[in-house]
PDB file of C-alpha atoms in Angstrom:
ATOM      1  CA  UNK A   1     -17.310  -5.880 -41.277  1.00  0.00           C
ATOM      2  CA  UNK A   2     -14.638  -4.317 -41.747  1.00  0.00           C
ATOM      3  CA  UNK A   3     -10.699  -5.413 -40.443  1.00  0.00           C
ATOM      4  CA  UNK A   4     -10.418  -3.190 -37.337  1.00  0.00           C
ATOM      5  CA  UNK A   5      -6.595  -1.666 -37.647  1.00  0.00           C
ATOM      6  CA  UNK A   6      -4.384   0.017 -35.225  1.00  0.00           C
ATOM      7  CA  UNK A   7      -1.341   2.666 -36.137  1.00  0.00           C
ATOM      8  CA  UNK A   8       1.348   0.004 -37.151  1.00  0.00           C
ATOM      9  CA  UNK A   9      -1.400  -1.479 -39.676  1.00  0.00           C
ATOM     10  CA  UNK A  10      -1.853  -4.850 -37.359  1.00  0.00           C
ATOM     11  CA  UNK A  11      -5.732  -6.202 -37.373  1.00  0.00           C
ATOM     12  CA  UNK A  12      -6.826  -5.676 -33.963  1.00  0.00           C
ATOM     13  CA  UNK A  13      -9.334  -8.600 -34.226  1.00  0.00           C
ATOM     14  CA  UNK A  14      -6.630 -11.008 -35.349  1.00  0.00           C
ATOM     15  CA  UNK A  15      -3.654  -9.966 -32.714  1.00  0.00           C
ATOM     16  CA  UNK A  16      -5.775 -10.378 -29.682  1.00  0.00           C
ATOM     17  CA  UNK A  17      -6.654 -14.381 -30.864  1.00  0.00           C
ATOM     18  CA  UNK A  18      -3.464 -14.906 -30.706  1.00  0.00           C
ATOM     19  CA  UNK A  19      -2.001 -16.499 -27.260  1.00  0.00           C
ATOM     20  CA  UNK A  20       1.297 -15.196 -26.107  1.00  0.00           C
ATOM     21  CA  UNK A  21       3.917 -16.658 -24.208  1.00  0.00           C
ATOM     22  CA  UNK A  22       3.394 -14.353 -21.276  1.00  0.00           C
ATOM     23  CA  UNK A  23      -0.763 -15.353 -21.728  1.00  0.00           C
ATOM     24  CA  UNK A  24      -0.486 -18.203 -21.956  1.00  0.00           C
ATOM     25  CA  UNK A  25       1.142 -18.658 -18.299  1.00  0.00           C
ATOM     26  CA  UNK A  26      -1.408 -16.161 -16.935  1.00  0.00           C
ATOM     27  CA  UNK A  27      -4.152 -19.203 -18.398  1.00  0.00           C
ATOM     28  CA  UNK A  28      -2.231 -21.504 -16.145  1.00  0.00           C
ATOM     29  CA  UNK A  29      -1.972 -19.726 -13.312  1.00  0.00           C
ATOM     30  CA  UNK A  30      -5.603 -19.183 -13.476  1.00  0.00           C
ATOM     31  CA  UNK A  31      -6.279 -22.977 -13.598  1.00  0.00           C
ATOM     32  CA  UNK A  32      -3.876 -23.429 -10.760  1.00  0.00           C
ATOM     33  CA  UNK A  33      -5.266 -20.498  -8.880  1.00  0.00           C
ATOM     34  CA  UNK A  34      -9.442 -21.809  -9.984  1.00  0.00           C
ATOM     35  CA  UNK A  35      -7.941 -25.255  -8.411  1.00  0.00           C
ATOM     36  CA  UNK A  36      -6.688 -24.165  -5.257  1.00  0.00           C
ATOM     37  CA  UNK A  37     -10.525 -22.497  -4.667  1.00  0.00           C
ATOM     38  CA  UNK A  38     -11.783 -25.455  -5.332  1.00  0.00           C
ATOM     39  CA  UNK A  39      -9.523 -27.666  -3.276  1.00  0.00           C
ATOM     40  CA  UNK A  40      -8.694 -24.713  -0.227  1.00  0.00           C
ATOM     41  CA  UNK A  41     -10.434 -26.982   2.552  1.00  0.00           C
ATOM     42  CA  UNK A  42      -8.254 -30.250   1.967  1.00  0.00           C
ATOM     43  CA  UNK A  43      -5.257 -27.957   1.492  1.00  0.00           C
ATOM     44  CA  UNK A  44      -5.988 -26.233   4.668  1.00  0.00           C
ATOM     45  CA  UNK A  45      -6.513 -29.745   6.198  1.00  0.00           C
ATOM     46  CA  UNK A  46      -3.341 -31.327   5.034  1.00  0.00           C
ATOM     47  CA  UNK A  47      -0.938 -28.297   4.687  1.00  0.00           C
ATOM     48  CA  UNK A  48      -1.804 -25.453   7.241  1.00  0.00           C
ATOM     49  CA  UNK A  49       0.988 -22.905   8.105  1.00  0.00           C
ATOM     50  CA  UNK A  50       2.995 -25.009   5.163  1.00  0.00           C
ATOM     51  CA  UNK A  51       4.084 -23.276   2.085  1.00  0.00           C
ATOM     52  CA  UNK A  52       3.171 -25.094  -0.990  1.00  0.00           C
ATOM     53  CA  UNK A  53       3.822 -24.630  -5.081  1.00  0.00           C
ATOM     54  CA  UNK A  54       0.642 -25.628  -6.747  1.00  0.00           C
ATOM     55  CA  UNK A  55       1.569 -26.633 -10.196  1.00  0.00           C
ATOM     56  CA  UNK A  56      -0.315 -28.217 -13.250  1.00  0.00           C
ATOM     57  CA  UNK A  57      -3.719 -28.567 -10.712  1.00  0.00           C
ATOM     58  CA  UNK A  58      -1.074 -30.478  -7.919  1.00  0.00           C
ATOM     59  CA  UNK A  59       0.655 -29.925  -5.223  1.00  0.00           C
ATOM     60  CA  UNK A  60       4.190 -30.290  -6.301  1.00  0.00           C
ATOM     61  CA  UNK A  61       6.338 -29.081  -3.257  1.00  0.00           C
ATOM     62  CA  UNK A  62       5.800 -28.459   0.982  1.00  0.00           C
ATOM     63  CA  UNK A  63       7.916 -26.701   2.930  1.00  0.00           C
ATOM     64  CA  UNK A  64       8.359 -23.808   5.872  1.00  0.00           C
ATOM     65  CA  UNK A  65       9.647 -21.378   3.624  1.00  0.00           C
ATOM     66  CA  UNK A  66       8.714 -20.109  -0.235  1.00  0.00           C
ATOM     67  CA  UNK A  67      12.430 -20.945  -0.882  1.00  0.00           C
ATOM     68  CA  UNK A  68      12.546 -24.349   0.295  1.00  0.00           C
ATOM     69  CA  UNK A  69       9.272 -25.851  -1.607  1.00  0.00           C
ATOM     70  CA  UNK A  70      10.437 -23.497  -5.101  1.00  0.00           C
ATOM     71  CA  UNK A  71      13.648 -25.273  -4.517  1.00  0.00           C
ATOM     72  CA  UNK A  72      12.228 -28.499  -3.915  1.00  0.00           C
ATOM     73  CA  UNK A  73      10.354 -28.813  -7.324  1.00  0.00           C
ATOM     74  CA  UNK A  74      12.171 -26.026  -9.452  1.00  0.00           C
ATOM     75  CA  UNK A  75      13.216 -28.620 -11.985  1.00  0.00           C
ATOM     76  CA  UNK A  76       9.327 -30.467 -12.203  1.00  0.00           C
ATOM     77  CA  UNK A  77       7.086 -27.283 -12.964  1.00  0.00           C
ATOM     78  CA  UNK A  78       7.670 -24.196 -15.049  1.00  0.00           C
ATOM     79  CA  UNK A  79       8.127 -21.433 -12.742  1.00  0.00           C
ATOM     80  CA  UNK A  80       6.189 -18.730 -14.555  1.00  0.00           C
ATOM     81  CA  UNK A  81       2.915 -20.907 -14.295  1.00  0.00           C
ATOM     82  CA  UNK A  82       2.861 -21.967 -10.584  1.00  0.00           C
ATOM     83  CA  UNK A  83       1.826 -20.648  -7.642  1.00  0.00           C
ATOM     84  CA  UNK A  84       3.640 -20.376  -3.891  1.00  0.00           C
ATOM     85  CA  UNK A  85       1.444 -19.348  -1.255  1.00  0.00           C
ATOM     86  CA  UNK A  86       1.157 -20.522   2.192  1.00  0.00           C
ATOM     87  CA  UNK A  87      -1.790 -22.912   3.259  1.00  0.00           C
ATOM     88  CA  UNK A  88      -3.689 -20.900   5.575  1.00  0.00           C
ATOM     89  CA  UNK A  89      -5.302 -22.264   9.021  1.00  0.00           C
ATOM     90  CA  UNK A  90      -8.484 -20.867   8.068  1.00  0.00           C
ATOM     91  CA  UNK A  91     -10.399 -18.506   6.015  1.00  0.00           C
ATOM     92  CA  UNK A  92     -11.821 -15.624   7.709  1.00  0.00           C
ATOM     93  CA  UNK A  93     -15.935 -15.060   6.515  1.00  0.00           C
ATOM     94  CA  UNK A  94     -17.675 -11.846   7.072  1.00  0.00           C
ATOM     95  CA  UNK A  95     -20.200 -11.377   9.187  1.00  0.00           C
TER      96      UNK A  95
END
């Protein structure tokens, strides 16, 4: 088959194997984010109405404000891969 080429002559097929920087943290925040789904009801059990940086599948910081837990682990994680969210007290279902 043949090499699929865009304007600047770079092989399509080739370029998008290749993991990026900037894709490379959206992998990890993926894996942080599938972990939190998995792990939401012992979060929401431990650290309701907390904020919390989930980092590298772990909690790594709680606080009462975004701020405080960033601040609290800023020099632990990378930044660009974590996630700050607070816990909530539950999760509303549809009817």
């Amino acid at each position: 088959m043949d090499n699929i080429r865009n304007r600047n002559n770079i092989d399509i097929r080739e370029a998008i194997k290749k993991v990026t920087p900037y894709r490379n943290n959206l992998i990890k925040i993926l894996e942080n984010r599938h972990w939190i789904d998995e792990q939401i009801e012992e979060l929401m059990k431990t650290y309701s109405n907390k904020w919390i940086v989930v980092w590298n599948k772990a909690v790594q910081a709680v606080a009462d404000s975004p701020e405080e837990a960033l601040n609290d682990c800023r020099k632990k994680i990378i930044e660009e891969e974590a996630i700050v969210m607070m816990v909530p007290t539950y999760i509303p279902r549809p009817i």
